[in-house]
Short mmCIF file of C-alpha atoms and ligand atoms in Angstrom, two decimals:
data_model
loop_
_atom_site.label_atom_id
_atom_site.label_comp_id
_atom_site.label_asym_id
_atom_site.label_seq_id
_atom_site.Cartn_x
_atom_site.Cartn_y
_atom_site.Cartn_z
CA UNK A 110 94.70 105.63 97.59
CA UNK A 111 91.50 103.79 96.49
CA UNK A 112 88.16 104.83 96.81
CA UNK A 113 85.04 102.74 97.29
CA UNK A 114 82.80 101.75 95.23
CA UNK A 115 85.26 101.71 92.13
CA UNK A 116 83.73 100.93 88.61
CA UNK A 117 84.48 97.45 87.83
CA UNK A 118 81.67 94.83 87.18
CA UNK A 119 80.48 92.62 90.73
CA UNK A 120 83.30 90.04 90.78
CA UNK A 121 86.22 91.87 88.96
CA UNK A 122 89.55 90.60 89.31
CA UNK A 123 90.95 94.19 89.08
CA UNK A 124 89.55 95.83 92.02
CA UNK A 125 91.31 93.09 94.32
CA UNK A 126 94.72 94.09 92.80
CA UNK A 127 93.99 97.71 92.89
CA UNK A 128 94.10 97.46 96.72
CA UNK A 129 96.97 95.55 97.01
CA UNK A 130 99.05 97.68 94.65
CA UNK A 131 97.78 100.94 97.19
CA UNK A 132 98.56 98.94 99.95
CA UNK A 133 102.33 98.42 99.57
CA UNK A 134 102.60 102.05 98.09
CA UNK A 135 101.27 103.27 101.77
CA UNK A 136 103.57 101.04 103.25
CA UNK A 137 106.62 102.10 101.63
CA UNK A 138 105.27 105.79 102.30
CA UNK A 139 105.35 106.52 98.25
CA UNK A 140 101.51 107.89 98.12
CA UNK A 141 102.98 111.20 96.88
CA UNK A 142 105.78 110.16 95.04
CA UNK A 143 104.15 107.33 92.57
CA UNK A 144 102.89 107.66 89.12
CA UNK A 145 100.89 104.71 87.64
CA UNK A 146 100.44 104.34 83.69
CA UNK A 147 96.78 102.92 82.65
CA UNK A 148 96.98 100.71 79.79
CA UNK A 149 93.44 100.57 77.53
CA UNK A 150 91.23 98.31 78.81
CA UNK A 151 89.43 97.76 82.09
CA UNK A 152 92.71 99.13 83.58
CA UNK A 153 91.01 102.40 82.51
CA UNK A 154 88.39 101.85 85.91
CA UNK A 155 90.83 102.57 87.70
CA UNK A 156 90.75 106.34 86.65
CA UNK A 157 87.21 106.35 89.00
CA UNK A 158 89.00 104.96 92.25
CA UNK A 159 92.62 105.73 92.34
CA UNK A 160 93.40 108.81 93.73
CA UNK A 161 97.03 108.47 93.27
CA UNK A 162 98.78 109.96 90.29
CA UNK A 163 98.32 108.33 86.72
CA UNK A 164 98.65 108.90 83.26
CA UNK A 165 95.98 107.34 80.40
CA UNK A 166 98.56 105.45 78.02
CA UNK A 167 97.86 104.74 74.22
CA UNK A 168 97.11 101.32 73.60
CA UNK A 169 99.98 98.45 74.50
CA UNK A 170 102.48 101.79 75.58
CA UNK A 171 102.94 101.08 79.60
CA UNK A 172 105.98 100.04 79.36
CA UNK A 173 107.17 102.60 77.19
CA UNK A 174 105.48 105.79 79.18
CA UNK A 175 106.24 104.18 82.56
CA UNK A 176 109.99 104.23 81.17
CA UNK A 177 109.67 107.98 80.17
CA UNK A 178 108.76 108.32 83.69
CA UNK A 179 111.44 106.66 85.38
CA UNK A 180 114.07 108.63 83.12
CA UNK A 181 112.31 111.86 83.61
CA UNK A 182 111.90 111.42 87.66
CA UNK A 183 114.20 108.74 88.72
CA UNK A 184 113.32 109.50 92.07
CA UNK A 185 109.64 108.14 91.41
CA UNK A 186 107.55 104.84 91.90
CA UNK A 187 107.05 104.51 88.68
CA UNK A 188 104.01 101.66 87.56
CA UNK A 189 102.72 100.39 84.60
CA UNK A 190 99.27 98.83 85.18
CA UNK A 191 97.83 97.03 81.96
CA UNK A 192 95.65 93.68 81.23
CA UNK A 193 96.78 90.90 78.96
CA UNK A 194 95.55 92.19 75.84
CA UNK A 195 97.34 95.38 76.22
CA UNK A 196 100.16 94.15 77.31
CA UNK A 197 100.81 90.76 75.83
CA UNK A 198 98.92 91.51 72.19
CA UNK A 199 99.25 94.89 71.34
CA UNK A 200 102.19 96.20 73.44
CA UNK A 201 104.17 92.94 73.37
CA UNK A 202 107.63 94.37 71.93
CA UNK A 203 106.94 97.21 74.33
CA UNK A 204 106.84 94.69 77.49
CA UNK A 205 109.36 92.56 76.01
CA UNK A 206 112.35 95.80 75.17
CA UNK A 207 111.71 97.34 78.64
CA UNK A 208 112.40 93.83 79.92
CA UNK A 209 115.34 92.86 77.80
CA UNK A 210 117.07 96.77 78.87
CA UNK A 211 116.11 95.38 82.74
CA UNK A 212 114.76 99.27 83.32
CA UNK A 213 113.96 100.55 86.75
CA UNK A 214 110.23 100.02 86.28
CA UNK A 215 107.34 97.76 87.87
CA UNK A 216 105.01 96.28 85.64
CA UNK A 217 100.89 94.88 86.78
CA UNK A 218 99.14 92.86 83.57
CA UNK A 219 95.60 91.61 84.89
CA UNK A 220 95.51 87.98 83.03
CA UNK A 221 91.30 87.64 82.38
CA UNK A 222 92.02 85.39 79.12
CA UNK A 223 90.59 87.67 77.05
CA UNK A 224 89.91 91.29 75.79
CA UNK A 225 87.36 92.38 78.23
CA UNK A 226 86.63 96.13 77.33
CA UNK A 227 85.72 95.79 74.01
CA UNK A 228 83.23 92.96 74.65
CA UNK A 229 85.51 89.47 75.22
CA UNK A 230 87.46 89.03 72.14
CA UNK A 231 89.81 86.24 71.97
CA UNK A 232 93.14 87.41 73.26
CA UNK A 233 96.49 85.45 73.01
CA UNK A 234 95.78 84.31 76.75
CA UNK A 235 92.97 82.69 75.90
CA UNK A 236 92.36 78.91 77.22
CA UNK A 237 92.28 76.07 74.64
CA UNK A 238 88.43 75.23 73.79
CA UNK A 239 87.50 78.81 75.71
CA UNK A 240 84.39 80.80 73.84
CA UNK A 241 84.56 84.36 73.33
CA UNK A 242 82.87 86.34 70.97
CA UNK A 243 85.62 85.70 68.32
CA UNK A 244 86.22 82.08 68.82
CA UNK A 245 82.70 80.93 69.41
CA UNK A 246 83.27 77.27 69.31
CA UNK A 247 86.17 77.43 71.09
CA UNK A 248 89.51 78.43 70.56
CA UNK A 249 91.24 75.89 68.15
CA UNK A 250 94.95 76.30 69.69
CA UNK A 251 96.44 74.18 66.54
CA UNK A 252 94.94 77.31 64.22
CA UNK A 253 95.68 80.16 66.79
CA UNK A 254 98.39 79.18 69.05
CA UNK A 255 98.54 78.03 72.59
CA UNK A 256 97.86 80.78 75.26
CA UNK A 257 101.31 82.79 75.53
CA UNK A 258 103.26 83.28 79.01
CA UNK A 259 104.97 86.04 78.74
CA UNK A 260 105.99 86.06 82.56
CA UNK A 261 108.28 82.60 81.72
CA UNK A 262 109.71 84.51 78.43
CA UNK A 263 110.95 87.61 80.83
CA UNK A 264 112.17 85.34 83.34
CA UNK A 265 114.51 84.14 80.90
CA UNK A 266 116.43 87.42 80.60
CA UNK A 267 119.58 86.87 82.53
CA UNK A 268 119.08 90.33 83.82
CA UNK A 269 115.68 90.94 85.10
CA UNK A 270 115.30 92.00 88.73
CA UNK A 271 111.88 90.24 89.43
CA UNK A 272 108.99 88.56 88.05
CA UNK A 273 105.80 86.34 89.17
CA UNK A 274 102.71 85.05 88.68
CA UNK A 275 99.74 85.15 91.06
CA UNK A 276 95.96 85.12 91.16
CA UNK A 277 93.63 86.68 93.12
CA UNK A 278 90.68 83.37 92.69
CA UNK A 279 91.11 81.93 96.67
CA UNK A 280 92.24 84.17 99.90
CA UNK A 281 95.58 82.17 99.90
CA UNK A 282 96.37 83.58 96.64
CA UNK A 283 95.63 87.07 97.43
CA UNK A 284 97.89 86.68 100.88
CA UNK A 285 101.07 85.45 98.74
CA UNK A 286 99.79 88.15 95.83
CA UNK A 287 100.75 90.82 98.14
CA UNK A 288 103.76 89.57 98.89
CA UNK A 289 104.49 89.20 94.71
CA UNK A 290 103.10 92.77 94.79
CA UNK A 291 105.35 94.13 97.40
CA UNK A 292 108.66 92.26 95.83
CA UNK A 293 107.72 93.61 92.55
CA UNK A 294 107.52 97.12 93.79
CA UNK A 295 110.58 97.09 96.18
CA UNK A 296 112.58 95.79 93.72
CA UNK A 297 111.88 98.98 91.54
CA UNK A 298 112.72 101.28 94.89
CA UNK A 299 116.39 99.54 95.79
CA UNK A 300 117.08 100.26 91.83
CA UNK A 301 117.29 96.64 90.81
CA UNK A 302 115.83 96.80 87.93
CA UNK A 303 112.77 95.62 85.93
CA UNK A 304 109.80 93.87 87.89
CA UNK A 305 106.69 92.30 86.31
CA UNK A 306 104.06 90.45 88.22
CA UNK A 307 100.84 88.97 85.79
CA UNK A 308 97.51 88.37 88.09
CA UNK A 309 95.07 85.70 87.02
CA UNK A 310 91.75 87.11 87.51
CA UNK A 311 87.99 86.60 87.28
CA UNK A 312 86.05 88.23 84.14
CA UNK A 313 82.63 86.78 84.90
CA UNK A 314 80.75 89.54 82.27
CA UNK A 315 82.84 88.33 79.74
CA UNK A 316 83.16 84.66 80.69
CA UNK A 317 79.04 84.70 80.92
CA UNK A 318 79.76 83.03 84.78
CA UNK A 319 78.56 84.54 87.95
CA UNK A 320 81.95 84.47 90.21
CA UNK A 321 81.64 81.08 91.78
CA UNK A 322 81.64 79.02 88.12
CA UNK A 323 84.57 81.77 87.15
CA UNK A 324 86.65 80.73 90.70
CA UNK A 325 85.42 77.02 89.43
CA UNK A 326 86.50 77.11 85.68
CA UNK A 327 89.87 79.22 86.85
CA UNK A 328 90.81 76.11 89.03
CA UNK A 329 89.88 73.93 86.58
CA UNK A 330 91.36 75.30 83.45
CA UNK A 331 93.34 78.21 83.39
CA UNK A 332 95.67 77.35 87.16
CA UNK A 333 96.62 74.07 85.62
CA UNK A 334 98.17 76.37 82.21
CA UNK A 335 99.62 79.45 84.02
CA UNK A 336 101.11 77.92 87.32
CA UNK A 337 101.14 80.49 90.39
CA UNK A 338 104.30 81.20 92.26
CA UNK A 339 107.94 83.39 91.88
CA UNK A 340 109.40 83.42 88.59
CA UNK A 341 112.52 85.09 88.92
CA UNK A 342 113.34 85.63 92.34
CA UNK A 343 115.07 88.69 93.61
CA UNK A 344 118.88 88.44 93.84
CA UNK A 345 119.90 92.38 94.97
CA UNK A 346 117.26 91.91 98.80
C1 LIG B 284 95.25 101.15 68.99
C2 LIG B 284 93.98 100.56 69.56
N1 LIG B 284 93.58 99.35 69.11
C3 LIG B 284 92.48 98.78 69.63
C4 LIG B 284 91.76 99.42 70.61
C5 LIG B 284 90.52 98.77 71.17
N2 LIG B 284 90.69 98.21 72.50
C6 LIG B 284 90.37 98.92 73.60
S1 LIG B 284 90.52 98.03 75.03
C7 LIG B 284 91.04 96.68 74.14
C8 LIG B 284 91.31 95.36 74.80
C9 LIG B 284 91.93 95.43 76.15
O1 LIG B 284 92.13 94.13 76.64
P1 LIG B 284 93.07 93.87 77.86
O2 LIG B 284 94.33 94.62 77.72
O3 LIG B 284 93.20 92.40 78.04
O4 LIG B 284 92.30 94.55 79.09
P2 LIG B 284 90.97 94.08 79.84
O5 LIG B 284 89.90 94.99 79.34
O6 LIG B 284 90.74 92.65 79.52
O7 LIG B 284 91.26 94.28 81.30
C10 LIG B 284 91.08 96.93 72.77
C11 LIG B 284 91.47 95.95 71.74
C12 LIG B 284 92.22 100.68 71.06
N3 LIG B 284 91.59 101.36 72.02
N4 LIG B 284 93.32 101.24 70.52
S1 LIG B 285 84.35 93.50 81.75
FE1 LIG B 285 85.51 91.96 82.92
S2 LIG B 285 87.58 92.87 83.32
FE2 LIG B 285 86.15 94.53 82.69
S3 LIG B 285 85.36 95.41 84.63
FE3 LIG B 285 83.89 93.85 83.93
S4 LIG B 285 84.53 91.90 84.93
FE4 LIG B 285 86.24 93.38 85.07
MG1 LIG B 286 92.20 91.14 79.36
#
């Protein structure tokens, strides 16, 4: 379902996830009966390299389309595939209302600490003390707020089916990604209800790092912040 060479910068965290996403669609044999939503953002690459069905959402709507979806064609994989900007900033009563309803969808948000399309904006993910073009000496988390985790907010909805966080900076944490990936996704095709995974990835354009000081500063700063592993875990296997 992907095609190579997609068009994400050298390094992108979003190609890695890409794969893994196509990878447990093949395995459940849902290649022609999937329909991912592409928030705005780098998200949009994917249009290049996935040959799968997909929809181009408005800004922050994922949830929201991927829910039309599921209503429309209950008998579909239906995916909403959106970065943290998108789906923490702009569409966060979106993410948070398809949540709280626990509806039958599966939701991807690439974590890269800030707004990468439009040129690395400050996003509510954004590490304390972390530059980006509109917090250029650093963000000041006493004037903006500490970096948001929406994953431990969902997980706190007594009815939720699933929900994670993994990272895709070290070959471990791709090999226990896929396994987030293919609980989130499985979840969605026994009907248990809503399933989010966030994926802490490597920005190096925007973080002005080639990708061994973005693996570096990712262990170092952001790991720490947004701890890896199963949220919520599945109760309806
Ligand atoms: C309604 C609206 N507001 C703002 C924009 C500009 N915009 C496009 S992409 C983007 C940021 C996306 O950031 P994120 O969701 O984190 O994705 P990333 O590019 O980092 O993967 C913004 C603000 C837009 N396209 N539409
Ligand atoms: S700007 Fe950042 S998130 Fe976007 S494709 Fe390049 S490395 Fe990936
Ligand atoms: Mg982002």
């Amino acid at each position: 379902m992907v095609s190579i060479p997609n068009s994400f910068c050298a390094g992108c965290g979003h190609g890695l996830l890409n794969r893994l996403i196509a990878e447990v669609i093949e395995e459940n044999g849902y290649e022609d009966k999937t329909i991912i939503t592409l928030g705005v953002g780098c998200s949009c690459n994917m249009n290049h390299s996935w040959n799968g069905d997909k929809i181009q959402t408005a800004h922050g709507r994922g949830a929201s389309t991927a829910t039309g979806i599921k209503v429309a064609r209950p008998d579909l994989l239906s995916i909403a595939y959106q970065g943290d900007g998108d789906a923490y900033v702009i569409g966060l009563a979106e993410t948070l209302n398809a949540a709280y309803r626990n509806t039958n969808i599966t939701v991807f948000v690439v974590n890269n600490n800030n707004f990468a399309m439009t040129g690395g904006q400050m996003s509510w993910t954004t590490m304390p003390g972390q530059k980006t073009t509109t917090s250029e000496a650093g963000r000041d988390p006493l004037v903006t707020g500490f970096p948001i985790k929406v994953p431990e907010i969902v997980a706190g909805f007594d009815q939720v089916a699933y929900v994670a966080r993994g990272s895709v900076h070290s070959a471990k944490e791709i090999n226990n990604l896929k396994k987030y990936v293919k609980n989130a996704i499985e979840a969605q095709l026994h009907n248990e209800g809503y399933s989010l995974v966030e994926v802490l990835a490597p920005c190096p354009t925007n973080w002005g790092m080639n990708l061994e000081k973005s693996v570096a500063w990712m262990e170092k700063e952001v790991l720490p912040y947004y701890q890896v592993g199963t949220l919520r875990e599945r109760t309806g296997k």
